[in-house]
Coordinates of C-alpha atoms in Angstrom, one line a residue:
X12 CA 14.8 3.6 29.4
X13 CA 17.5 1.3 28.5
X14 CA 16.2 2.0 24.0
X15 CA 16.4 5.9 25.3
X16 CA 19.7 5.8 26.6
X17 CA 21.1 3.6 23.7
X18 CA 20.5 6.8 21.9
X19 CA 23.8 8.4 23.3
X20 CA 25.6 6.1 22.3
X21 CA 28.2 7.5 19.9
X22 CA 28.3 3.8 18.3
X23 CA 24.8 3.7 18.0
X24 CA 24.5 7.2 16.5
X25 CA 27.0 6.0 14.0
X26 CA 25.4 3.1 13.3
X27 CA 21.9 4.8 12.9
X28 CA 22.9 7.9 10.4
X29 CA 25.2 4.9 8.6
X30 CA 21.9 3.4 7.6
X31 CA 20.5 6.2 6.0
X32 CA 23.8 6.8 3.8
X33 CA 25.4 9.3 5.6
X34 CA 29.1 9.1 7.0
X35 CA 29.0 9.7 10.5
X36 CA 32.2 12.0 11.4
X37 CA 33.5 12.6 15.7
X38 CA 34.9 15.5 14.1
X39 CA 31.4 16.9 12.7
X40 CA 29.5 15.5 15.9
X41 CA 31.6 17.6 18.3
X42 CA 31.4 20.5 15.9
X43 CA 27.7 20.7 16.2
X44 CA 27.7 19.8 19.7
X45 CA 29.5 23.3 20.3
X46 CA 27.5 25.3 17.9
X47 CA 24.6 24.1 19.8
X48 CA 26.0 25.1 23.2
X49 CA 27.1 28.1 21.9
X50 CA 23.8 29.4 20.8
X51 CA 22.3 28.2 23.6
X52 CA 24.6 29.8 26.1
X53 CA 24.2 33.0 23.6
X54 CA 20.4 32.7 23.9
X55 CA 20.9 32.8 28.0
X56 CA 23.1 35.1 28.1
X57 CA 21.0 37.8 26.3
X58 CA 18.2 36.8 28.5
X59 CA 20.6 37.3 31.5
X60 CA 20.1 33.6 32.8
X61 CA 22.1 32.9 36.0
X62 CA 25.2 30.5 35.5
X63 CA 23.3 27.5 36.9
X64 CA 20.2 27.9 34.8
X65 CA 22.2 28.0 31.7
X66 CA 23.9 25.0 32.6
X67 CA 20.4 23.3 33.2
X68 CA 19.7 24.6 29.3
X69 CA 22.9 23.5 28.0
X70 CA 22.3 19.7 29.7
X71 CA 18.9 19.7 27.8
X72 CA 20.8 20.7 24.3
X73 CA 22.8 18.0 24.8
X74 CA 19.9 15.4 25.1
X75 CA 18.2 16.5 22.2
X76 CA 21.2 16.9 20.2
X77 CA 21.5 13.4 19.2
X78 CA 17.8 13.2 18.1
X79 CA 18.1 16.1 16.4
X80 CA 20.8 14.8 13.9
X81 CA 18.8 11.4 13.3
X82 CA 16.1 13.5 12.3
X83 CA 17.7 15.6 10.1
X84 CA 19.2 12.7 8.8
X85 CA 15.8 10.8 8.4
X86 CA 14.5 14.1 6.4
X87 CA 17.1 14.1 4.3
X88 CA 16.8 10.0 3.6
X89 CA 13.5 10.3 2.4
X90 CA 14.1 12.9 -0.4
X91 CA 17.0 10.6 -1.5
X92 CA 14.2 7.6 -1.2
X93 CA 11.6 9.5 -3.4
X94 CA 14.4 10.6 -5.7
X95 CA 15.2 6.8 -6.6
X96 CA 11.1 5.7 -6.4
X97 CA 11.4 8.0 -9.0
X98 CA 13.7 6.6 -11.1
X99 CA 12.9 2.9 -10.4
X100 CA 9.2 4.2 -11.2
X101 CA 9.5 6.1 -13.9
X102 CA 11.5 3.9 -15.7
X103 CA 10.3 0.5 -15.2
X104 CA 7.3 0.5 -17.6
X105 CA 8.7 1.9 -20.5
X106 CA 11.5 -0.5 -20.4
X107 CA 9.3 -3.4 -19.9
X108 CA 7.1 -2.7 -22.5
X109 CA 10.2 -3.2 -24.4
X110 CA 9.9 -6.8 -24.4
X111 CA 7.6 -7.8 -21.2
X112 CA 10.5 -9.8 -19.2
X113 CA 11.0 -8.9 -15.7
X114 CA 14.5 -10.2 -15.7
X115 CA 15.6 -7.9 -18.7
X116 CA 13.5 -4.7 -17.2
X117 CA 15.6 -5.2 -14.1
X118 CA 18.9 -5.7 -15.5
X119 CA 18.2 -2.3 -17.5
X120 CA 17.1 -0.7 -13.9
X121 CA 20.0 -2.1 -12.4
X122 CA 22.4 0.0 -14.5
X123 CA 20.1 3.3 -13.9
X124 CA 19.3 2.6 -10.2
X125 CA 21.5 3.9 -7.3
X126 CA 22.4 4.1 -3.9
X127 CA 19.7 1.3 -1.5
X128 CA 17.4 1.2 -5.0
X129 CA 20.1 -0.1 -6.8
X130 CA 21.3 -2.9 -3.9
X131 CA 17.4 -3.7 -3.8
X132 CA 17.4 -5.0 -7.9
X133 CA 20.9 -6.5 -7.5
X134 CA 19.0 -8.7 -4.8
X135 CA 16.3 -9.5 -6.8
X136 CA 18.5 -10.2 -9.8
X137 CA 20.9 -12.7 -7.8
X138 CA 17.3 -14.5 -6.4
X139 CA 16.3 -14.7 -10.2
X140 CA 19.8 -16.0 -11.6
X141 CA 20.1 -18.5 -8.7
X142 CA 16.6 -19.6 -7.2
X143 CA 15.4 -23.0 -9.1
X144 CA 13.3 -24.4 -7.1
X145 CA 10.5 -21.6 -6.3
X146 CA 7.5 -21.9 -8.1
X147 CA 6.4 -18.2 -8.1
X148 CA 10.0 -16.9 -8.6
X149 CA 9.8 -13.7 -10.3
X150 CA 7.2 -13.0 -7.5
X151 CA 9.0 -13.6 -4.6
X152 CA 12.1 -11.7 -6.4
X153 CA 10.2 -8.7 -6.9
X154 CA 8.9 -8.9 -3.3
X155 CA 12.7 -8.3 -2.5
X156 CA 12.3 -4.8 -3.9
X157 CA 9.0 -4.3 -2.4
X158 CA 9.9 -4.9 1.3
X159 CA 13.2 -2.7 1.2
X160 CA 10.9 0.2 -0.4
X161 CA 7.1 0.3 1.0
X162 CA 5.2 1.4 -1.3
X163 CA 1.8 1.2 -3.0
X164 CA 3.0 2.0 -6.6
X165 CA 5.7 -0.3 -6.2
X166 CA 3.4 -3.1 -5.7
X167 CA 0.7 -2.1 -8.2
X168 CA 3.4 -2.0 -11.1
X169 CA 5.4 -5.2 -10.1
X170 CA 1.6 -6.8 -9.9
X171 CA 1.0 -5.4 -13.6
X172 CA 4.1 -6.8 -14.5
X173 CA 3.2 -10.4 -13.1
X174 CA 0.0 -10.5 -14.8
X175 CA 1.5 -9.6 -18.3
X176 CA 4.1 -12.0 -18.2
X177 CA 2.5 -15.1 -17.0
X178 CA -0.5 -14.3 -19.0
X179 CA 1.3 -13.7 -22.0
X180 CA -0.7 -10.8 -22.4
X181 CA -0.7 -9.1 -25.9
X182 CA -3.0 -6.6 -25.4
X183 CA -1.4 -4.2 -22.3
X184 CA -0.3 -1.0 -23.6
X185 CA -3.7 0.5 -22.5
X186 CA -3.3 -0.9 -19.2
X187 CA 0.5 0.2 -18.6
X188 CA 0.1 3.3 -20.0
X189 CA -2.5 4.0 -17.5
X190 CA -0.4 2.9 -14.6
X191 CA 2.3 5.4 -15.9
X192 CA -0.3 8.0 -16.1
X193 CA -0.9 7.0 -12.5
X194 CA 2.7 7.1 -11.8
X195 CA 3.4 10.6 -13.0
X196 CA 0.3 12.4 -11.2
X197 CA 1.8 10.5 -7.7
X198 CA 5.3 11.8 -8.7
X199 CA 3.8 15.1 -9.0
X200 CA 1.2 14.9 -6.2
X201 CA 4.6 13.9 -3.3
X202 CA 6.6 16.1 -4.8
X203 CA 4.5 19.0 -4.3
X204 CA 3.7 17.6 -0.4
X205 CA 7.4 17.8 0.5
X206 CA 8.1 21.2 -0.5
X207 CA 4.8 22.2 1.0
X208 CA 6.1 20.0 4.0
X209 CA 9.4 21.5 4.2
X210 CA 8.1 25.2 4.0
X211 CA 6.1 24.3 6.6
X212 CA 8.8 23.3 8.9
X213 CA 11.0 26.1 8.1
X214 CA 8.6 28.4 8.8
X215 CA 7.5 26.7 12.6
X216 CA 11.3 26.7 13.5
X217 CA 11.5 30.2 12.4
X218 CA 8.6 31.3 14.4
X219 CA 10.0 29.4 17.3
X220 CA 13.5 31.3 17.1
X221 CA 11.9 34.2 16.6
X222 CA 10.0 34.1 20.0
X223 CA 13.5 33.4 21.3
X224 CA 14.7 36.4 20.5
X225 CA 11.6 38.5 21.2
X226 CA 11.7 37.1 24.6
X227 CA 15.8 38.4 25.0
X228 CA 14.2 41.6 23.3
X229 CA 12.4 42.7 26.4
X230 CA 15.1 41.3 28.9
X231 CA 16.8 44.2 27.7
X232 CA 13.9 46.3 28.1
X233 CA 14.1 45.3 31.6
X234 CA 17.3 46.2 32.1
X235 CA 17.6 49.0 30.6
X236 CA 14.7 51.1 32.4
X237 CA 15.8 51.8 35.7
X238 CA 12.7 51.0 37.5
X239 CA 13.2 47.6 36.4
X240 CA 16.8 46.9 37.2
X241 CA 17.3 44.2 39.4
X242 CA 13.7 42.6 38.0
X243 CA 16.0 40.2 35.9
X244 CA 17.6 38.5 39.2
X245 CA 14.5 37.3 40.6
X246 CA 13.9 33.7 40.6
X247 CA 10.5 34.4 39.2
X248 CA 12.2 35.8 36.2
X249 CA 15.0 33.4 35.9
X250 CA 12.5 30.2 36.6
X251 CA 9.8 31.1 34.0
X252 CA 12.5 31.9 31.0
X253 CA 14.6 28.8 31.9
X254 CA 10.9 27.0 31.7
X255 CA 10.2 28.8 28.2
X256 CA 13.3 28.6 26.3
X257 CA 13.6 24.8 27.3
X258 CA 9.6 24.4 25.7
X259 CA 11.0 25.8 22.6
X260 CA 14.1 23.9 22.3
X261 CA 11.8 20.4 23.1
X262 CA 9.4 22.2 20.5
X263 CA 11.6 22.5 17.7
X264 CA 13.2 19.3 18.6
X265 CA 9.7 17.3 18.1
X266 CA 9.0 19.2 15.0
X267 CA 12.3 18.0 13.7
X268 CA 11.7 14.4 14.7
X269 CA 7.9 14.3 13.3
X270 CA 8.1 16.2 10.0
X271 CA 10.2 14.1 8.5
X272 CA 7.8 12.9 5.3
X273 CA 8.3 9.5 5.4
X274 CA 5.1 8.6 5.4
X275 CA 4.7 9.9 1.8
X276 CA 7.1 7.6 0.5
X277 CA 6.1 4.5 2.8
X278 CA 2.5 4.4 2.4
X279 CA 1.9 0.7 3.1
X280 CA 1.8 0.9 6.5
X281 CA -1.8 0.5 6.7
X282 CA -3.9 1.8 9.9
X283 CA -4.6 -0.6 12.7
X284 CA -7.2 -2.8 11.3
X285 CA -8.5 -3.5 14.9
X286 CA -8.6 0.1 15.4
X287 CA -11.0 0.2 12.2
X288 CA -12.6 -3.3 13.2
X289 CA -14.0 -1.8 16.7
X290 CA -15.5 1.3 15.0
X291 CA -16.9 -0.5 12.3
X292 CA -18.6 -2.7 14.0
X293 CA -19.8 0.0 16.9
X294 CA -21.3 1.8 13.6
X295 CA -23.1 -1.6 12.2
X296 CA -24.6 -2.0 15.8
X297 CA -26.9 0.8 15.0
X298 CA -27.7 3.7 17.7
X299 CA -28.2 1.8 21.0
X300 CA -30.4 3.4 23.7
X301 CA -28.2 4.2 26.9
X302 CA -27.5 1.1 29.4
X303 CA -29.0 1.4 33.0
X304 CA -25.6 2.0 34.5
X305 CA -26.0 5.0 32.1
X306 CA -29.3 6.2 33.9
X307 CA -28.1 5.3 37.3
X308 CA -24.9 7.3 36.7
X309 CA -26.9 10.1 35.3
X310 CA -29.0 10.4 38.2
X311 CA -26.5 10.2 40.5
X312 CA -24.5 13.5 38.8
X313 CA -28.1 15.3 38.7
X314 CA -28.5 14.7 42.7
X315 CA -25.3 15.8 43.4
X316 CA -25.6 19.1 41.1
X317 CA -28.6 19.1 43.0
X318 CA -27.1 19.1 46.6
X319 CA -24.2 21.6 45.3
X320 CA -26.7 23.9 44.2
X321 CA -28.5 24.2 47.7
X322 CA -24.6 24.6 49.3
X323 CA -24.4 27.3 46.4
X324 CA -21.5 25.8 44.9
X325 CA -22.5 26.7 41.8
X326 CA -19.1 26.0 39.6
X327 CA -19.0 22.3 41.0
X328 CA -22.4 22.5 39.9
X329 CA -22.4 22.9 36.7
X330 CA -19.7 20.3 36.3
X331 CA -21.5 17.8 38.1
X332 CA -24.3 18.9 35.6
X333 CA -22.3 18.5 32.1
X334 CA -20.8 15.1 33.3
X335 CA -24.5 13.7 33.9
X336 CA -25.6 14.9 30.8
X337 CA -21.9 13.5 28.8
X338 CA -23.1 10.5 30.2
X339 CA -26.7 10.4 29.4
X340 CA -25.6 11.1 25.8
X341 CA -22.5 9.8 25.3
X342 CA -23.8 6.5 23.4
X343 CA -24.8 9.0 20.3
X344 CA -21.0 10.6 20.4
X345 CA -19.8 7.2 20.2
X346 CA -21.9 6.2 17.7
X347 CA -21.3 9.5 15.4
X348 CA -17.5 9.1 16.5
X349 CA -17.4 5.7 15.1
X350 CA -19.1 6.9 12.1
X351 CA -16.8 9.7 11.3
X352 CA -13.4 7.3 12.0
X353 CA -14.6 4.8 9.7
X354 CA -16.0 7.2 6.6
X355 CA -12.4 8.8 6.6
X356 CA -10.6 5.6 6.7
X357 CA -13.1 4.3 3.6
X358 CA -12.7 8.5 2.0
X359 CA -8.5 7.3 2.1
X360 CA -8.5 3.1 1.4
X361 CA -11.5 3.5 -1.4
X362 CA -9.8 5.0 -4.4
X363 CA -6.2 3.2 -3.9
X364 CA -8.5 0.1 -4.1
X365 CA -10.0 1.3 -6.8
X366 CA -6.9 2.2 -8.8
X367 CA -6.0 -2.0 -8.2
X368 CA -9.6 -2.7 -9.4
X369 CA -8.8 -1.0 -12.7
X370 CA -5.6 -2.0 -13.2
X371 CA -6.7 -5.9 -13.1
X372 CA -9.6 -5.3 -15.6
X373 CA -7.3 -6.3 -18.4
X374 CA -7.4 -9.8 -17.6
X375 CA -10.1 -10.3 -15.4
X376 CA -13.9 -9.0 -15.3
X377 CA -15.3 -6.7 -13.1
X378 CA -17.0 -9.1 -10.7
X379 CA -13.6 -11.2 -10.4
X380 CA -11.0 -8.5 -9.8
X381 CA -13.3 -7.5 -6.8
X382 CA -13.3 -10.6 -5.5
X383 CA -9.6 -10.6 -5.5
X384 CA -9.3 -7.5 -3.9
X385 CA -10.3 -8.6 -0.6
X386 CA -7.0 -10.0 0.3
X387 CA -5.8 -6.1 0.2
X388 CA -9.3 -4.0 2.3
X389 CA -9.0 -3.2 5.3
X390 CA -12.1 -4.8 7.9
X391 CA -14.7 -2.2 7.1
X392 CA -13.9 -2.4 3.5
X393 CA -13.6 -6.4 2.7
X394 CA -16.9 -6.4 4.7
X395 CA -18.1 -4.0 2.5
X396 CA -16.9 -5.9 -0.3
X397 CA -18.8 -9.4 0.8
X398 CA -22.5 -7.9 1.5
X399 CA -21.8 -6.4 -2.4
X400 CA -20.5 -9.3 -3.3
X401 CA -24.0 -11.6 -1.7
X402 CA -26.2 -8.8 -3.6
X403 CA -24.2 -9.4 -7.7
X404 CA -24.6 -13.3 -6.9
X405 CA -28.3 -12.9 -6.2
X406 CA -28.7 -10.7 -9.3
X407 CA -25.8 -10.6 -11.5
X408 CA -27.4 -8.0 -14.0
X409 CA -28.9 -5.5 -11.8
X410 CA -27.0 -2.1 -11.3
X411 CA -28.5 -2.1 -7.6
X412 CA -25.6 -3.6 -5.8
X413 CA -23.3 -1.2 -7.5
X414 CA -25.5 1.8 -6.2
X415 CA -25.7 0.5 -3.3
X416 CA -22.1 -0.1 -2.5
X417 CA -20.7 2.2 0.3
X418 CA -24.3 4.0 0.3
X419 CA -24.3 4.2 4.4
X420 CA -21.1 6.7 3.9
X421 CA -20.6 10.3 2.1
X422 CA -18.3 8.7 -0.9
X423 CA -20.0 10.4 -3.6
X424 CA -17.1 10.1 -6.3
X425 CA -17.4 6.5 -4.8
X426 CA -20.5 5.5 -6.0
X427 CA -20.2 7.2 -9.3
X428 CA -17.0 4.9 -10.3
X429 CA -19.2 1.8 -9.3
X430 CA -21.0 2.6 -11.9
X431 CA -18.7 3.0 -14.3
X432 CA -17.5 -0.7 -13.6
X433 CA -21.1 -1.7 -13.8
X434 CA -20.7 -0.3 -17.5
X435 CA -17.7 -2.1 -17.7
X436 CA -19.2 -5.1 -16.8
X437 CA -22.0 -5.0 -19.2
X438 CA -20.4 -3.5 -22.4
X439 CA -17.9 -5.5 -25.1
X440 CA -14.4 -5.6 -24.7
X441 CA -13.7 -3.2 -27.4
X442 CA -15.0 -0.4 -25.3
X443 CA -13.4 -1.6 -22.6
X444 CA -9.7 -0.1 -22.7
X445 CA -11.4 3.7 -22.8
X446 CA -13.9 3.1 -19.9
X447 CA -10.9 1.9 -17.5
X448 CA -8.5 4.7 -18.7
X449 CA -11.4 7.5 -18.1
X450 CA -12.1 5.7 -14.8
X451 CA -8.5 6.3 -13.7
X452 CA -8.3 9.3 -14.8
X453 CA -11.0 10.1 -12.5
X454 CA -9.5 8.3 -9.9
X455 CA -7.1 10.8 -10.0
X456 CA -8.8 13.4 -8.3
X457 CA -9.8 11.2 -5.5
X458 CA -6.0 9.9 -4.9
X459 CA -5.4 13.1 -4.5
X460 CA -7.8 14.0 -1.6
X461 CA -7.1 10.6 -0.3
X462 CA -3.6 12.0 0.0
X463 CA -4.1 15.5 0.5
X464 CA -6.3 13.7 3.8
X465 CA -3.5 11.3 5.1
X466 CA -0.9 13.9 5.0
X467 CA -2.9 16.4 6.8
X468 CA -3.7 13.8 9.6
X469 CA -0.3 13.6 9.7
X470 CA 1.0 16.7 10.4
X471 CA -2.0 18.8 11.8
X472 CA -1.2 17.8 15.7
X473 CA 2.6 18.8 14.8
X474 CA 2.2 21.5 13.1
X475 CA -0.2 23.1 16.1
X476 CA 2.6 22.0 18.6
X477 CA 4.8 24.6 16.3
X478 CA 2.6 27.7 18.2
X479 CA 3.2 26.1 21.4
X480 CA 6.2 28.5 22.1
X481 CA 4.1 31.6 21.0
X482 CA 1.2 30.9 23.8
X483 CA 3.7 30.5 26.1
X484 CA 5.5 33.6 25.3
X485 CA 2.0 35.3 26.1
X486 CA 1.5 33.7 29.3
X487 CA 5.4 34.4 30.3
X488 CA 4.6 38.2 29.2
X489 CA 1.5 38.1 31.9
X490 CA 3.8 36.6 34.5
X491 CA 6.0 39.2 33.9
X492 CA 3.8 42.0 34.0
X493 CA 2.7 40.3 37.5
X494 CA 5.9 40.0 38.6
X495 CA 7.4 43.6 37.4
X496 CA 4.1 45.4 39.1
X497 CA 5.2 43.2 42.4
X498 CA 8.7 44.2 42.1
X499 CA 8.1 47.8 41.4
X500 CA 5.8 48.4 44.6
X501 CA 8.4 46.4 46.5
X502 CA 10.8 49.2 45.6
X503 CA 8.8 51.7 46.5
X504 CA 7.2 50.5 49.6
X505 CA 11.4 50.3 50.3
X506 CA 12.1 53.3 49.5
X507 CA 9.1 55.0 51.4
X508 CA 10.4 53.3 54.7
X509 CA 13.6 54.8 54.3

């Protein structure tokens, strides 16, 4: 309660759209605060709301106001964050293939960088300038830049650049002309989500105001046929559009709040690897025959169907029934449950993995960089990783551990890229730099289902919630209709008596 209400705070509001780079104005607050009350009082009084029920919707405008700012704010952050990913991106790998030092690629950022972006390098410039006693300096600097912007290509490219420089590394225009490759097609891939994303939201808010004015559409119808006047007073009137046009407002308010994209741009915060750790290992215990508490329970719903059926109470029957049979079953829903969690999670984490694997093959073999790579799976993956990793030591030559790797799940594209790096593994290191660039090339396609997945689970629940309003429109027209009929044979039922 006390986090909820530190939301009103006009301090902490200006504190909070501060940190996404906007200048927070008491001028432009109280400005939209009475644009908001104003439609909101317009919306009511159209729909011929009572003075206290419009008060009751003007108190709820005010509540969601302040989250409502914050989000637009948040939205409006992240397309400045992608704009500078995209710059810092873009940028960084032909400048360091200039002369493969991080401190010079940095310092050449620094003067093409802007706004957070640019604050991040001047951080990790002052930690390289002034740091002597770190052992993995240009490391830790980079990390700098790496926690103040989330990302998965960040890291892969300030990993790439690590490598080269320490290594020396001579030969690596294959391997960072691959990564920019990579770089582009992602640029492309989240550039493409937000619009899609935005359209989206612009047309669920639309749909919601629409219904808004539909429903003020046939208040007027009310009122306007006189065997309806007077229907408009009734608390059943007044009750159920107060109840709808505050749905709609909470609606668009968690639309606002939710579709915000950030998660394009952030995509390091992995899933709960618990989460995937209880599933995984649910799935590896194979499909366990029911317990007796199972049985017993199960017995115990068929009795009492049983029992209901002889007192013909047939609907508590059947539920009685299909809770005895959940039950009896319910070990093979968990089971295919865990199945289908886990395969997702693997469909998502498998070709970012990948795209690590291949980007490391210019300094390390095939059998190493996978080794490596555990540090980075997720449970279900890095176990993955070990049984395949048991199999290579037993017989380093065979191609059966690559075939075999992530058989037990529908990865197609997954085991054909194994293969590949079994090629790799086997063939001379002049063939090398065109088997990894056709493999990410590949990889392409499945970064962009991985994607295409992670931004659907991300907005499907939301973007249902945006049809909320349109159901309840339907049920407030059957109300209606219920309550018009019961109005209209009140009035005549009057007027008979007199």
């Amino acid at each position: 309660m006390k986090e909820f209400l530190k939301k009103y705070n006009l301090k902490y509001l200006k504190t909070s759209v501060n940190k996404y780079g906007f200048n927070f104005s008491y001028k432009s607050f109280f400005l939209s605060t009475i644009l908001l009350m104003t439609f909101i009082f317009l919306i009511s009084y159209i729909s011929y709301l009572k003075i206290e029920y419009m008060l009751l919707l003007i108190m709820l405008s005010l509540i969601v106001l302040p989250m409502i700012i914050l989000s637009f704010c948040k939205q409006a952050y992240s397309i400045q964050k992608f704009n500078m990913l995209t710059d810092y991106l873009g940028n960084i790998i032909p400048i360091f293939t200039q002369k493969t030092k991080i401190r010079y690629t940095l310092g050449e950022l620094f003067d093409i960088a802007s706004s957070n972006m640019k604050e991040s390098i001047k951080k990790a410039i002052h930690y390289l300038d002034n740091t002597t006693s770190d052992p993995d300096l240009s490391k830790n600097a980079l990390r700098i830049i790496e926690e103040d912007f989330p990302n998965s290509r960040v890291r892969s490219v300030h990993k790439l650049l690590l490598s080269i420089e320490s290594q020396n590394s001579v030969v690596y225009e294959d391997v960072c002309q691959n990564m920019y490759e990579d770089i582009e097609c992602w640029i492309k891939r989240i550039y493409k989500f937000q619009k899609d994303l935005k359209n989206r939201r612009t047309k669920l808010i639309v749909l919601c105001l629409v219904t808004l004015m539909m429903n003020s559409l046939f208040a007027y119808l009310y009122v306007s046929n006189e065997f309806f006047i007077g229907f408009t007073k009734t608390n059943l009137y007044q009750i159920i559009t107060l109840l709808f046009i505050a749905s709609v407002m909470i609606t668009i308010t968690i639309l606002s709040i939710k579709l915000h994209g950030e998660w394009l741009i952030n995509d390091l915060s992995s899933s709960d690897d618990e989460y995937l750790k209880k599933y995984y290992e649910i799935y590896r215990g194979g499909l366990k025959k029911p317990k007796i508490a199972d049985y017993i329970m199960t017995v115990l719903s068929i009795a009492g169907a049983v029992y209901l059926f002889i007192q013909k109470e047939y609907l508590y029957m059947l539920i009685c029934l299909v809770l005895g049979l959940m039950i009896l079953f319910n070990y093979k829903r968990r089971y295919k449950r865990a199945y289908r969690i886990v395969n997702k999670a693997l469909i998502v984490e498998f070709p970012i993995w990948l795209r690590e694997i291949s980007l490391s093959l210019n300094n390390l073999t095939v059998i190493n960089a996978i080794e490596l790579s555990q540090n980075m799976a997720s449970y279900p993956l890095r176990k993955e990783i070990r049984k395949f990793l048991n199999e290579v030591k037993k017989d380093p030559t065979s191609i059966k551990p690559y075939n075999e790797f992530l058989s037990d799940f529908d990865l197609e594209d997954a085991r054909s890229s194994m293969k590949v790096l079994y090629a790799i593994q086997n063939i001379g290191k002049e063939d090398v730099g065109d088997r990894i660039s056709n493999l990410i090339i590949r990889n392409q396609e499945m970064l962009d289902k991985a994607e295409s997945i992670r931004n659907n689970d991300s907005i499907g629940g939301i973007e249902a919630l945006g049809y909320v309003p349109t159901v309840l429109f339907c049920f407030q027209m059957i109300i209606s209709m219920f309550g018009m009929f019961g109005y209209m044979m009140s009035n005549i039922n009057g007027a008979i008596n007199l």
